[in-house]
Coordinates of C-alpha atoms and ligand atoms in Angstrom, one line a residue:
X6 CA 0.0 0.0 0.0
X7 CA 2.8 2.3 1.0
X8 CA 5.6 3.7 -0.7
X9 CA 7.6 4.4 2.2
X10 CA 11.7 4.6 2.5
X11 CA 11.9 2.8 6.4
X12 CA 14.2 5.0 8.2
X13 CA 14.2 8.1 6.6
X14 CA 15.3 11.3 7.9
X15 CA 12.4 14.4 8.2
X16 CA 13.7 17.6 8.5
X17 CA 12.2 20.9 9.6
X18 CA 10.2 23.1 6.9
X19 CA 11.2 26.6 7.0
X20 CA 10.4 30.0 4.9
X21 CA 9.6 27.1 2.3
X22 CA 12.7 24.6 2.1
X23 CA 13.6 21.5 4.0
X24 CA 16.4 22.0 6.2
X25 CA 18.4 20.1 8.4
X26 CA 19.0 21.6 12.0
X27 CA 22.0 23.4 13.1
X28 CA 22.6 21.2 16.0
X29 CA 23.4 18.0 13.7
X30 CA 21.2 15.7 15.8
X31 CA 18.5 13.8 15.0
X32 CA 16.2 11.2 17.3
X33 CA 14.4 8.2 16.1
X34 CA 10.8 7.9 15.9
X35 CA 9.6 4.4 17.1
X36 CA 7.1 2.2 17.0
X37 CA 5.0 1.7 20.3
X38 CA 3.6 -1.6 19.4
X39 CA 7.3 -2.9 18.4
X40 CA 10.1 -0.7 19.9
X41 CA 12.8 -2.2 17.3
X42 CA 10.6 -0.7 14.7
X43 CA 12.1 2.9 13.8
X44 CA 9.4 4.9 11.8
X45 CA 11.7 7.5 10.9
X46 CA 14.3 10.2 12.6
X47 CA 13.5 14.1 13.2
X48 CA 15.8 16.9 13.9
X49 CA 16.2 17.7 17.6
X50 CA 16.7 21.3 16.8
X51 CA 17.8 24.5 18.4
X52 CA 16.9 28.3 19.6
X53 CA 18.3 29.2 16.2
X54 CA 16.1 27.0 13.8
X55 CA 13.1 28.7 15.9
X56 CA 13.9 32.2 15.5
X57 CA 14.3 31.6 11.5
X58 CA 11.0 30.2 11.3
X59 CA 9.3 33.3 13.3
X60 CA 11.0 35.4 10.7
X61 CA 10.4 34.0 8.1
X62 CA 6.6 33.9 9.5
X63 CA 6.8 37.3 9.8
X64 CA 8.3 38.5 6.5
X65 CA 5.1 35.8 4.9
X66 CA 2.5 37.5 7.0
X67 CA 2.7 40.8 5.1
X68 CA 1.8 39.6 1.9
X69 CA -0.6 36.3 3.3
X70 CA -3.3 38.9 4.8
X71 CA -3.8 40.8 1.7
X72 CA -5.0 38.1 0.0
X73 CA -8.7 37.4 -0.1
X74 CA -9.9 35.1 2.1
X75 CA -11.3 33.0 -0.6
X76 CA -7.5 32.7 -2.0
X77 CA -6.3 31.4 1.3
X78 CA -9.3 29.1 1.1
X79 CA -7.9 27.8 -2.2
X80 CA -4.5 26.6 -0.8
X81 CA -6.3 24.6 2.0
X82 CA -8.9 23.3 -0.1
X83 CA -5.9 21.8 -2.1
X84 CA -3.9 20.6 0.9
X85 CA -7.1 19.1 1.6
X86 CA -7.0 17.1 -1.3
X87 CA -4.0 16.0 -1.3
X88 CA -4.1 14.8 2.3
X89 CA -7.3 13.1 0.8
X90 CA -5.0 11.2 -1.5
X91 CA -2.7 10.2 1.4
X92 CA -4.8 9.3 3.7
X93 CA -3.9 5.6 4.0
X94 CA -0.5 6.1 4.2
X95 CA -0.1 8.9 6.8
X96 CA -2.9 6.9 9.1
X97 CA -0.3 4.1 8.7
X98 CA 2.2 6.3 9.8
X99 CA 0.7 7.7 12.7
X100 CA -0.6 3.5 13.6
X101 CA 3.4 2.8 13.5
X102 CA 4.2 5.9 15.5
X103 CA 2.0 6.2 18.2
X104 CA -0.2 2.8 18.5
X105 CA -4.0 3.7 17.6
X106 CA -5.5 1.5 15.6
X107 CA -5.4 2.1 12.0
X108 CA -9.4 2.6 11.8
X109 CA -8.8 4.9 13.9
X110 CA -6.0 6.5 12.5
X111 CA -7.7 6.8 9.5
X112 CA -11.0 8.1 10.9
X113 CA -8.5 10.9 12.3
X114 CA -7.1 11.8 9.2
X115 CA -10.5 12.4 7.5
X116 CA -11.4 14.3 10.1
X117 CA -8.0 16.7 9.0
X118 CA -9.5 16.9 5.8
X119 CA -12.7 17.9 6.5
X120 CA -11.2 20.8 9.2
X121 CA -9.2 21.9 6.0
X122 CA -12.2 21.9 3.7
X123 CA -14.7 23.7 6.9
X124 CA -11.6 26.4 7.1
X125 CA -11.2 27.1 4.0
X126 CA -14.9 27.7 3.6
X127 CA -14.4 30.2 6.4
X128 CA -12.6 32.6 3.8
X129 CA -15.9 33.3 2.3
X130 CA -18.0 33.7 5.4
X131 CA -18.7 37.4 7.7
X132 CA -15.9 38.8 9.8
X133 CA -17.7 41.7 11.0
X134 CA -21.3 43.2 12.3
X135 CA -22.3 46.7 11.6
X136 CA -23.4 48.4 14.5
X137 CA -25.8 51.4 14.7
X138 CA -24.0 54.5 15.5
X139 CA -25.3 57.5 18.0
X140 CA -24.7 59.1 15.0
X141 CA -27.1 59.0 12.6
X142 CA -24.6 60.3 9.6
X143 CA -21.8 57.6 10.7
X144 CA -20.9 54.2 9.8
X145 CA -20.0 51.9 12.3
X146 CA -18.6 48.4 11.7
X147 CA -16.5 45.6 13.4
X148 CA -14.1 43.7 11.4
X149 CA -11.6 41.1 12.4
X150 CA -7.9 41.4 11.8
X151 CA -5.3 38.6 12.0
X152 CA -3.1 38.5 15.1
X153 CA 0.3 38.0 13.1
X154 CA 2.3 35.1 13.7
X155 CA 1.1 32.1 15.2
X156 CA 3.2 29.7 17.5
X157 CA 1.5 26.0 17.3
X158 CA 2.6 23.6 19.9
X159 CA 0.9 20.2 20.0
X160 CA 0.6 17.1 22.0
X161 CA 1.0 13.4 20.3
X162 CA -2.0 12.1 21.2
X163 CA -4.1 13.3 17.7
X164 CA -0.9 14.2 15.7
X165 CA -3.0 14.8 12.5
X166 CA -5.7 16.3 13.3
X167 CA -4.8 19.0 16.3
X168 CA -2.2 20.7 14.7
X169 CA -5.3 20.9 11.4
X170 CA -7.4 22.2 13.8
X171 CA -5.2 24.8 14.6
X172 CA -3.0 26.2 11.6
X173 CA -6.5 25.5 9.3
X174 CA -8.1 28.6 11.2
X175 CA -4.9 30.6 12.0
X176 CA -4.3 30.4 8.3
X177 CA -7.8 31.2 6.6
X178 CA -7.8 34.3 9.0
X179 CA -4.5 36.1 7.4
X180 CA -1.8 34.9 9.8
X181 CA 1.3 32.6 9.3
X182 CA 2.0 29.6 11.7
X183 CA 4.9 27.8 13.3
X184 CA 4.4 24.1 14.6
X185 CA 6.3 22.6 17.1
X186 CA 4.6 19.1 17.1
X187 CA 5.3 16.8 19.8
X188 CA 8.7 15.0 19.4
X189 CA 6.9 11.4 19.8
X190 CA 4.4 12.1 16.9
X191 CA 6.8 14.2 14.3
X192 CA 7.0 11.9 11.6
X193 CA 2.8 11.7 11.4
X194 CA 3.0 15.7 11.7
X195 CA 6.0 15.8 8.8
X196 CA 3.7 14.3 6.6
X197 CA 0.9 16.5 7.0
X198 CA 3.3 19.5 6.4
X199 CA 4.4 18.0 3.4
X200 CA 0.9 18.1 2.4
X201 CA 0.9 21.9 3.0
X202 CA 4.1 21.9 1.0
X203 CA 2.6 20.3 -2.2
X204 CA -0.8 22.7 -1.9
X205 CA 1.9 25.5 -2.7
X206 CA 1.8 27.9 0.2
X207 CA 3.7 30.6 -0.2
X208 CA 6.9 30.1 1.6
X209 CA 7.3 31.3 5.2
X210 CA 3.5 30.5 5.4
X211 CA 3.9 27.3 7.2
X212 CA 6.4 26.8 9.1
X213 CA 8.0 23.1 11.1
X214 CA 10.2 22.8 13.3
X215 CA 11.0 19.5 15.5
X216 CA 12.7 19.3 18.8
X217 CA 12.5 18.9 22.5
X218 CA 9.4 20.6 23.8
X219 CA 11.4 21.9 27.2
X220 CA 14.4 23.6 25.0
X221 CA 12.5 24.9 21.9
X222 CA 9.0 25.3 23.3
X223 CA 10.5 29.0 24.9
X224 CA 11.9 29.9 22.3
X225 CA 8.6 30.3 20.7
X226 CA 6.8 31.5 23.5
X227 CA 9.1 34.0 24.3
X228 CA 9.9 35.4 21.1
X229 CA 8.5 38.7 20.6
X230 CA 7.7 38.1 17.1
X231 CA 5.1 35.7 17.8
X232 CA 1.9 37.7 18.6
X233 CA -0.3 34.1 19.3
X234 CA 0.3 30.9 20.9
X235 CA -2.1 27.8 20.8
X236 CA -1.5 24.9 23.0
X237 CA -3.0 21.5 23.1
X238 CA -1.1 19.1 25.7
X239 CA -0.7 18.8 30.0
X240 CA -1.3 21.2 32.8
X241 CA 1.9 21.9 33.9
X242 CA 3.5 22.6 30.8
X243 CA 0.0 24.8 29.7
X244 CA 0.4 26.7 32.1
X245 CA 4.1 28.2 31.8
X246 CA 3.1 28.9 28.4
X247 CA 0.2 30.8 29.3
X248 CA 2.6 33.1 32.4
X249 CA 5.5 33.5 29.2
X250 CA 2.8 34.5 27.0
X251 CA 1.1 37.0 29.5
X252 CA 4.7 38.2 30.6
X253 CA 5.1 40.1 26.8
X254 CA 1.8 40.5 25.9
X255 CA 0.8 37.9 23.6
X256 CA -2.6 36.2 23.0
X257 CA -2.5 32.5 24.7
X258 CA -4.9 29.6 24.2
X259 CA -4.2 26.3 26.5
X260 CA -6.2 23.2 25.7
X261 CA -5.0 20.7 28.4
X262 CA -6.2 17.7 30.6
X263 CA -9.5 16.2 31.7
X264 CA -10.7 13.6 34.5
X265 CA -14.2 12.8 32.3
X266 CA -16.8 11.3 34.4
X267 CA -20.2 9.8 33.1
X268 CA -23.2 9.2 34.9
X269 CA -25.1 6.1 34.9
X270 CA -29.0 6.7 36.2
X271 CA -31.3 4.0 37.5
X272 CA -33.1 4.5 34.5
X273 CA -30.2 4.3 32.3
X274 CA -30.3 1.8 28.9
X275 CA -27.7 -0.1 30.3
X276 CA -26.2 -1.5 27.4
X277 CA -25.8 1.5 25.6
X278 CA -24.3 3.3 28.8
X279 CA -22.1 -0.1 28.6
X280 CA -21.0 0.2 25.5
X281 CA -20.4 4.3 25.3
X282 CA -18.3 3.7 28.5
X283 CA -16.2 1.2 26.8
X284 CA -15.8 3.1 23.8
X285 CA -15.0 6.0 25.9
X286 CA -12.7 5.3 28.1
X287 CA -10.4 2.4 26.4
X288 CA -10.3 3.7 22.5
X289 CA -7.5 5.1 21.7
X290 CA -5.7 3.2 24.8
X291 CA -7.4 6.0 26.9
X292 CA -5.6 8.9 25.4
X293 CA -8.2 11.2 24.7
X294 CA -8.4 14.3 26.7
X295 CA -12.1 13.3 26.8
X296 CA -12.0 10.2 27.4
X297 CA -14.1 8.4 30.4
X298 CA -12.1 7.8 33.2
X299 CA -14.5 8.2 36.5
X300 CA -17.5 5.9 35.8
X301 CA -20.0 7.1 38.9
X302 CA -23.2 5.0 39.4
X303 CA -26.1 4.4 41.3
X304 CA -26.5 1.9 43.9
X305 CA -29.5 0.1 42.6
X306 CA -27.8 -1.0 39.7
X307 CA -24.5 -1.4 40.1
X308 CA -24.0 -4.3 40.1
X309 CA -25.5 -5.0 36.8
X310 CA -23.6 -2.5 35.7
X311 CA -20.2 -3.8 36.6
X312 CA -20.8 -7.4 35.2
X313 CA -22.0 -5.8 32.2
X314 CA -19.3 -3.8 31.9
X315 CA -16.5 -6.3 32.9
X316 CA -17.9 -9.1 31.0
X317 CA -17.4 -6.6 28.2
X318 CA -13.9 -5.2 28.9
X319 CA -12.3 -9.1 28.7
X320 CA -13.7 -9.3 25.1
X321 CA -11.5 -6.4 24.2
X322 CA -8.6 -7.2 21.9
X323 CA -5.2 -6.0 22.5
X324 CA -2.1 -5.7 20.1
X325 CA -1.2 -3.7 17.2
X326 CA -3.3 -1.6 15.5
X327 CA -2.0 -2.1 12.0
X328 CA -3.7 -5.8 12.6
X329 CA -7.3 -6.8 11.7
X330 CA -9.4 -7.4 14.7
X331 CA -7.4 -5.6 17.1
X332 CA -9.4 -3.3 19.5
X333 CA -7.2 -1.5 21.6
X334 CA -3.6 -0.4 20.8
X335 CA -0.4 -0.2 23.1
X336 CA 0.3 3.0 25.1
X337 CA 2.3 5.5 22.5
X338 CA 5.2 5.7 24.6
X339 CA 7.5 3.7 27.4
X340 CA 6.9 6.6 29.3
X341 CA 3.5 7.0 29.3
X342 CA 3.0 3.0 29.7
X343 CA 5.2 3.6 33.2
X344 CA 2.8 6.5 34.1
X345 CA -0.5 4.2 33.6
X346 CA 1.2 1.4 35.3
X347 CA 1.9 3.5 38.7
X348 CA -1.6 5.1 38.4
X349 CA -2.4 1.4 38.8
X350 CA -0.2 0.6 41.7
X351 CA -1.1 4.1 43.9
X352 CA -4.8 2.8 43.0
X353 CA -4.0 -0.7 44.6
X354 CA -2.2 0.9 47.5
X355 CA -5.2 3.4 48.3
X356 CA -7.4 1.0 48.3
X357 CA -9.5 0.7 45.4
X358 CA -10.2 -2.7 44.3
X359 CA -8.9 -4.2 41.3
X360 CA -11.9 -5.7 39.2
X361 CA -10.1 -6.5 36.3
X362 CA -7.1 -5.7 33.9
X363 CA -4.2 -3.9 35.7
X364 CA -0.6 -5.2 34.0
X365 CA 1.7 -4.8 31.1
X366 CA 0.8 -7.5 28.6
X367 CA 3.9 -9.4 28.1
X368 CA 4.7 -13.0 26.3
X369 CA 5.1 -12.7 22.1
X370 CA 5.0 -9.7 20.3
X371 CA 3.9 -7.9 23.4
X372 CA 7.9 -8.1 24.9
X373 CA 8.5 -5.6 21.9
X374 CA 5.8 -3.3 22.8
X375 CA 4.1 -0.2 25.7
X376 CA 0.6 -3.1 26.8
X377 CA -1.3 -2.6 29.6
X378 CA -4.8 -4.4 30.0
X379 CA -7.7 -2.5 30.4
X380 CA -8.3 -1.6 33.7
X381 CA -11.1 -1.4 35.7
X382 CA -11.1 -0.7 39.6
X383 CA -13.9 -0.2 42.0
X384 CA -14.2 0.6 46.0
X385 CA -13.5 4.1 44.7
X386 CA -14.0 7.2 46.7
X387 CA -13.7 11.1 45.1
X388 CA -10.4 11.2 47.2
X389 CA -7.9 8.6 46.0
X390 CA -5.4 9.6 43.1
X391 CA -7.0 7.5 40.6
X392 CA -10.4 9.5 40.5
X393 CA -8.5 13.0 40.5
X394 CA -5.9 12.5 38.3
X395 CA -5.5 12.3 34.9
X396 CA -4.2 8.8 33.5
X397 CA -4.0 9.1 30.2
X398 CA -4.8 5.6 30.0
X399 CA -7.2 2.5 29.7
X400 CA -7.8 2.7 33.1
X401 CA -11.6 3.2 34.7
X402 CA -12.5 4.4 38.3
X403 CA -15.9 3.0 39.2
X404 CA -17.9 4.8 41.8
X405 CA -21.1 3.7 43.9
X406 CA -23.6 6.8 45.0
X407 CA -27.4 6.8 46.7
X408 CA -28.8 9.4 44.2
X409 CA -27.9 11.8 40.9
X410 CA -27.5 14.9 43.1
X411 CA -24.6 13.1 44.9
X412 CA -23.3 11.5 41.1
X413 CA -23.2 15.3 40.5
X414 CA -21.7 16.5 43.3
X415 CA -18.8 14.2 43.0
X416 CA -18.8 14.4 39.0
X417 CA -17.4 18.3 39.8
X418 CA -14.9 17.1 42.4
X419 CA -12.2 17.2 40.4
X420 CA -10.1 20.4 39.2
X421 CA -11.1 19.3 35.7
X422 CA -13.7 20.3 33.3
X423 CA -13.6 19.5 30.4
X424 CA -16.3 16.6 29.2
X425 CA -19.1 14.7 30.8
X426 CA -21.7 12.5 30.3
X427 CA -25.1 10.9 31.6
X428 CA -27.0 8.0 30.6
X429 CA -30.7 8.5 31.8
X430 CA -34.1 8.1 30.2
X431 CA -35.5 11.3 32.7
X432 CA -35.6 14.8 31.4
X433 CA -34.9 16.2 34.8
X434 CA -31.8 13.9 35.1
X435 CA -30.8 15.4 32.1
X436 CA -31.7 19.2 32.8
X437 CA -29.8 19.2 35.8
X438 CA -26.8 17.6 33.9
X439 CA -27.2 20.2 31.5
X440 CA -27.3 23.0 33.9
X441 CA -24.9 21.9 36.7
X442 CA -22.4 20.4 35.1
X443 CA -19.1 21.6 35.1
X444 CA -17.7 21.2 31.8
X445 CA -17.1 22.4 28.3
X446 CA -18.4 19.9 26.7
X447 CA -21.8 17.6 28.3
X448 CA -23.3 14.7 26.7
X449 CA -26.6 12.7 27.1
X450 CA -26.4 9.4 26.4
X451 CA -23.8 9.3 24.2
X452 CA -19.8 8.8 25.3
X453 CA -17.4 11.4 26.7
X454 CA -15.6 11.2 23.9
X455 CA -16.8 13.0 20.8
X456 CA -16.1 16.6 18.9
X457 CA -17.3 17.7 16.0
X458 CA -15.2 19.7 14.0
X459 CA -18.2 22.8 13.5
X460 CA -19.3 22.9 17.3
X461 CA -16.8 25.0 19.6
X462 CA -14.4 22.8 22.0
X463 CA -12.7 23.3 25.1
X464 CA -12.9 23.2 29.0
X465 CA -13.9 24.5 31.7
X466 CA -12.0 24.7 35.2
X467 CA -8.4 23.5 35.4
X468 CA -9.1 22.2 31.8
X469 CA -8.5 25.3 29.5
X470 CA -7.9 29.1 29.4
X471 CA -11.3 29.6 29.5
X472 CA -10.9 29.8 25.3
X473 CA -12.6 27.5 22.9
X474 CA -11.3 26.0 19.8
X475 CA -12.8 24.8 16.5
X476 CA -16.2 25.7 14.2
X477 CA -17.0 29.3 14.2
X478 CA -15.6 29.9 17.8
X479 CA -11.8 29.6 16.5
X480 CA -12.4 33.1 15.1
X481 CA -11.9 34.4 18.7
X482 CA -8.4 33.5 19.1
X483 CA -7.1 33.6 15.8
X484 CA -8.1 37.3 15.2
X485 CA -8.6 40.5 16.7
X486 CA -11.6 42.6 16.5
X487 CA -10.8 46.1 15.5
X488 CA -14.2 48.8 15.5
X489 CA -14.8 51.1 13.1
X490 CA -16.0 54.6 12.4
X491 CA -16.6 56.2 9.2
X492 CA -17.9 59.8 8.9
Ligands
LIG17 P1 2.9 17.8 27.0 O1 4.0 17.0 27.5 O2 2.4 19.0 27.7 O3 3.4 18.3 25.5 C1 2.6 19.0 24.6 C2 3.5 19.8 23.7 O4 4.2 20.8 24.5 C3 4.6 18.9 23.1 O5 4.8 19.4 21.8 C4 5.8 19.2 24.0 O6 7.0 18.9 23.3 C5 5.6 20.7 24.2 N1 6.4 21.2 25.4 C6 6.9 20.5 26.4 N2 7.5 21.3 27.3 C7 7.3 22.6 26.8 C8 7.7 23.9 27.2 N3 8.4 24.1 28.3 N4 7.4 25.0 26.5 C9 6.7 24.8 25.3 N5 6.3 23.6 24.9 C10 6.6 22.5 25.6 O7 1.6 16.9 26.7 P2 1.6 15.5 26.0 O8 2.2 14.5 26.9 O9 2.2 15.6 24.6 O10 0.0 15.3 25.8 C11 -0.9 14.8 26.7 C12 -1.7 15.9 27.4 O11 -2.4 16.6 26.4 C13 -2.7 15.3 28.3 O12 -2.7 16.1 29.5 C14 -4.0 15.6 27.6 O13 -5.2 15.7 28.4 C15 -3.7 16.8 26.8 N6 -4.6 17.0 25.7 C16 -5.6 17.9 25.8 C17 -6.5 18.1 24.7 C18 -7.6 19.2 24.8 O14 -8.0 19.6 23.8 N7 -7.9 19.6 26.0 C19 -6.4 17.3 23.6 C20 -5.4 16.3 23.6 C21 -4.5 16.2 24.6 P3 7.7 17.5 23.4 O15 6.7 16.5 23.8 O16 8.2 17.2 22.0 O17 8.8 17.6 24.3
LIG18 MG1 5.4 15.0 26.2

């Protein structure tokens, strides 16, 4: 299916060229599912790469917001199309790189191409409201203005489609971008650059530069040439961005982690709630910043619940994702495996039960690769570090209550807000979801999991800087409003 050359280098894309970085070093890209596997190398690169790539962004910018927005449309209509055309083979890529299965990868990298073709459709939409003036002889209008240049900096979790979901918008609103991908997922991103390259963007447009997030992530956030900074990844590294953003002045968006809960009601359709939570909380190996991973339920069936849901959970499939019939993936990284598996152990040692799942998969192919079972525990109370932390991984925390007001209650214990959801069949268990739920994003019997592309997204709480990204509400960040008076 693939014409790939194994091992090859990917270098950084700036002011339109490939170029190696300064620093001489690369680091191999492997595969989570088979760690002998290398799916290609990326430059670790320096301050200095960084700083060419803003300027070049900057020199780009001048001549890329003149243009009408329906020409900007034009390129990412075409770099939809051509991601289109490669769609097998970057979701292959980003299987091999990071361990989702390859349905999944490829419904991910639809999903890119439809955020390209929704963006470019922006270019021909409103970007203003006239407003009626005191005076009656004026005219006075709002427009929207680009912000300049953009600094993208992206987790590895959806390497295809959240760096689309930013640059689409930051481009089809006049400004230039720089992405700093996540060094674990940089090969998947390369090739969606690459698809930008080959839609002819004027050089300096889009910019790509690899590296350690720690040493190159300042130099974008700290340059003064960068007038925007979008972020999807964790907490603590979210919020450093946002104080060296607010320290010069620049415009900051931070998308970062969730501690999902759903709801299950008396009055639930338990196999749907069953199946929803499945899907929720273990696709993707748990590494959705939406997925499930508080499962809070009331006492009278509970236990129905659970057997359902166990019963369930040992059907699921394990291995890699390139293979037919495999469910779940491994975790995308050694480190992230380690992280789940001591989530796991502080669970045990706090003294939630184990119900089923809880080790590395090992024996065969799974020696070579990040497995861990899915997990369930139960015996959980709002306290322990498995129901306030996030995992990031196949793991759920199931919870007992008396009634929905205390399911509630405990749903917003957490500094989290990002997603939620309730299975019920009572408007009045889903009213006061609606209204009292703490969260960006609330869903009725349907998973935690679950964007679409035209709705806004984003979190509440600990969850986000209060911004929201994607459909119309990615105007906000990606362009200033400037008033106007005519007389
Ligand atoms: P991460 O470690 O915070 O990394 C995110 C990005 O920031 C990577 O590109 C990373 O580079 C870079 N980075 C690291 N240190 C930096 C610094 N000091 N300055 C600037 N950039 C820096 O997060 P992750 O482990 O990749 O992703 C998992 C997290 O993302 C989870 O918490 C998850 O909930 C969150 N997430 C949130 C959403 C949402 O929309 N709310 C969506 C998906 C994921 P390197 O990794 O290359 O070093
Ligand atoms: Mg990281």
């Amino acid at each position: 299916m693939t014409v790939e050359i194994k091992n090859r280098t990917y270098k950084n894309f700036i002011n339109g060229a490939w170029t190696e970085s300064l620093s001489g070093e690369v680091q191999k890209s492997i595969n989570p599912a088979n760690y002998d596997e290398i799916v290609g190398y990326v430059q670790i690169s320096t301050k200095d790469e960084v700083d060419q790539a803003v300027s070049a962004a900057k020199v780009a910018q001048k001549s890329w917001r003149k243009l009408a927005g329906s020409e900007r449309g034009a390129y990412l209509y075409k770099a939809a199309d051509i991601l289109e055309k490669r769609l097998d083979e970057v979701a292959e890529t980003m299987t091999r790189e990071m361990g989702k299965t390859l349905p999944e990868a490829k419904g991910e990298t639809a999903r890119g191409v439809a955020i390209l073709r929704y963006y470019a459709g922006e270019g021909m939409r409103k970007v203003g409201d006239v407003i009626p003036s005191t005076d009656s002889r004026a005219l006075m209008f709002t427009s929207r203005v680009p912000l300049g240049v953009v600094g993208v900096i992206t987790p590895w979790n959806f390497p295809v489609a959240i760096p689309i979901w930013k640059m689409a918008p930051a481009l089809i609103y006049g400004n230039t971008v720089v992405l700093k991908p996540a060094q674990e997922t940089a090969v998947t991103a390369a090739k969606v650059i690459e698809c930008f390259e080959e839609a002819g963007f004027p050089a300096g447009v889009v910019n790509f530069v690899t590296g350690s997030g720690s040493v190159i992530g300042p130099s974008i956030t700290e340059n003064p040439d960068v007038n925007g900074i979008t972020f999807t990844g964790s907490n603590g590294v979210g919020k450093g961005i946002g104080q060296a953003a607010l320290h010069r002045g620049a415009k900051y968006q931070l998308e970062m982690g969730g501690k999902n809960p759903v709801i299950v009601a008396a009055d639930a359709d338990l196999d749907l709630a069953v199946e929803a939570t499945i899907s929720g909380a273990f696709r993707s190996t748990g590494q959705k910043c939406t997925a499930t991973s508080r499962v809070i339920v009331e006492e009278s069936i509970y236990e129905t619940f659970k057997e359902k849901l166990v019963e369930k959970t040992k059907d699921i499939t394990v291995g890699n994702g390139l293979q037919d019939g495999i469910w779940m993936g491994p975790s995308a990284s050694e480190g992230q495996l380690n992280t789940v598996l001591s989530y796991i152990e502080k669970g045990k040692q706090e003294g939630a039960r184990l119900v089923v799942g809880g080790n590395r998969l090992t024996g065969g192919e799974f020696d070579k690769g990040f497995y861990v079972e899915p997990t369930i525990f139960d015996n959980v109370s709002s306290d322990m570090t498995i129901a306030q932390e996030e995992i990031f991984g196949p793991v759920i925390a199931l919870i007992q209550v008396q009634s929905i007001e205390d399911a509630l209650a405990l749903a917003n214990d957490v500094q989290y807000g990002l997603s939620a959801s309730i299975f019920t069949s009572n408007i009045s268990n889903m009213l006061s979801f609606i209204e009292d739920m703490e969260a960006g994003l609330v869903r009725i019997n349907a998973e935690s999991a679950g964007v679409e592309l035209q709705a806004p997204f984003g979190g509440m709480k600990q969850s986000s800087s209060h911004s929201r990204e994607q459909g119309e509400a990615a105007k906000e960040f990606f362009t200033s409003i400037k008033t106007v008076f005519v007389k």
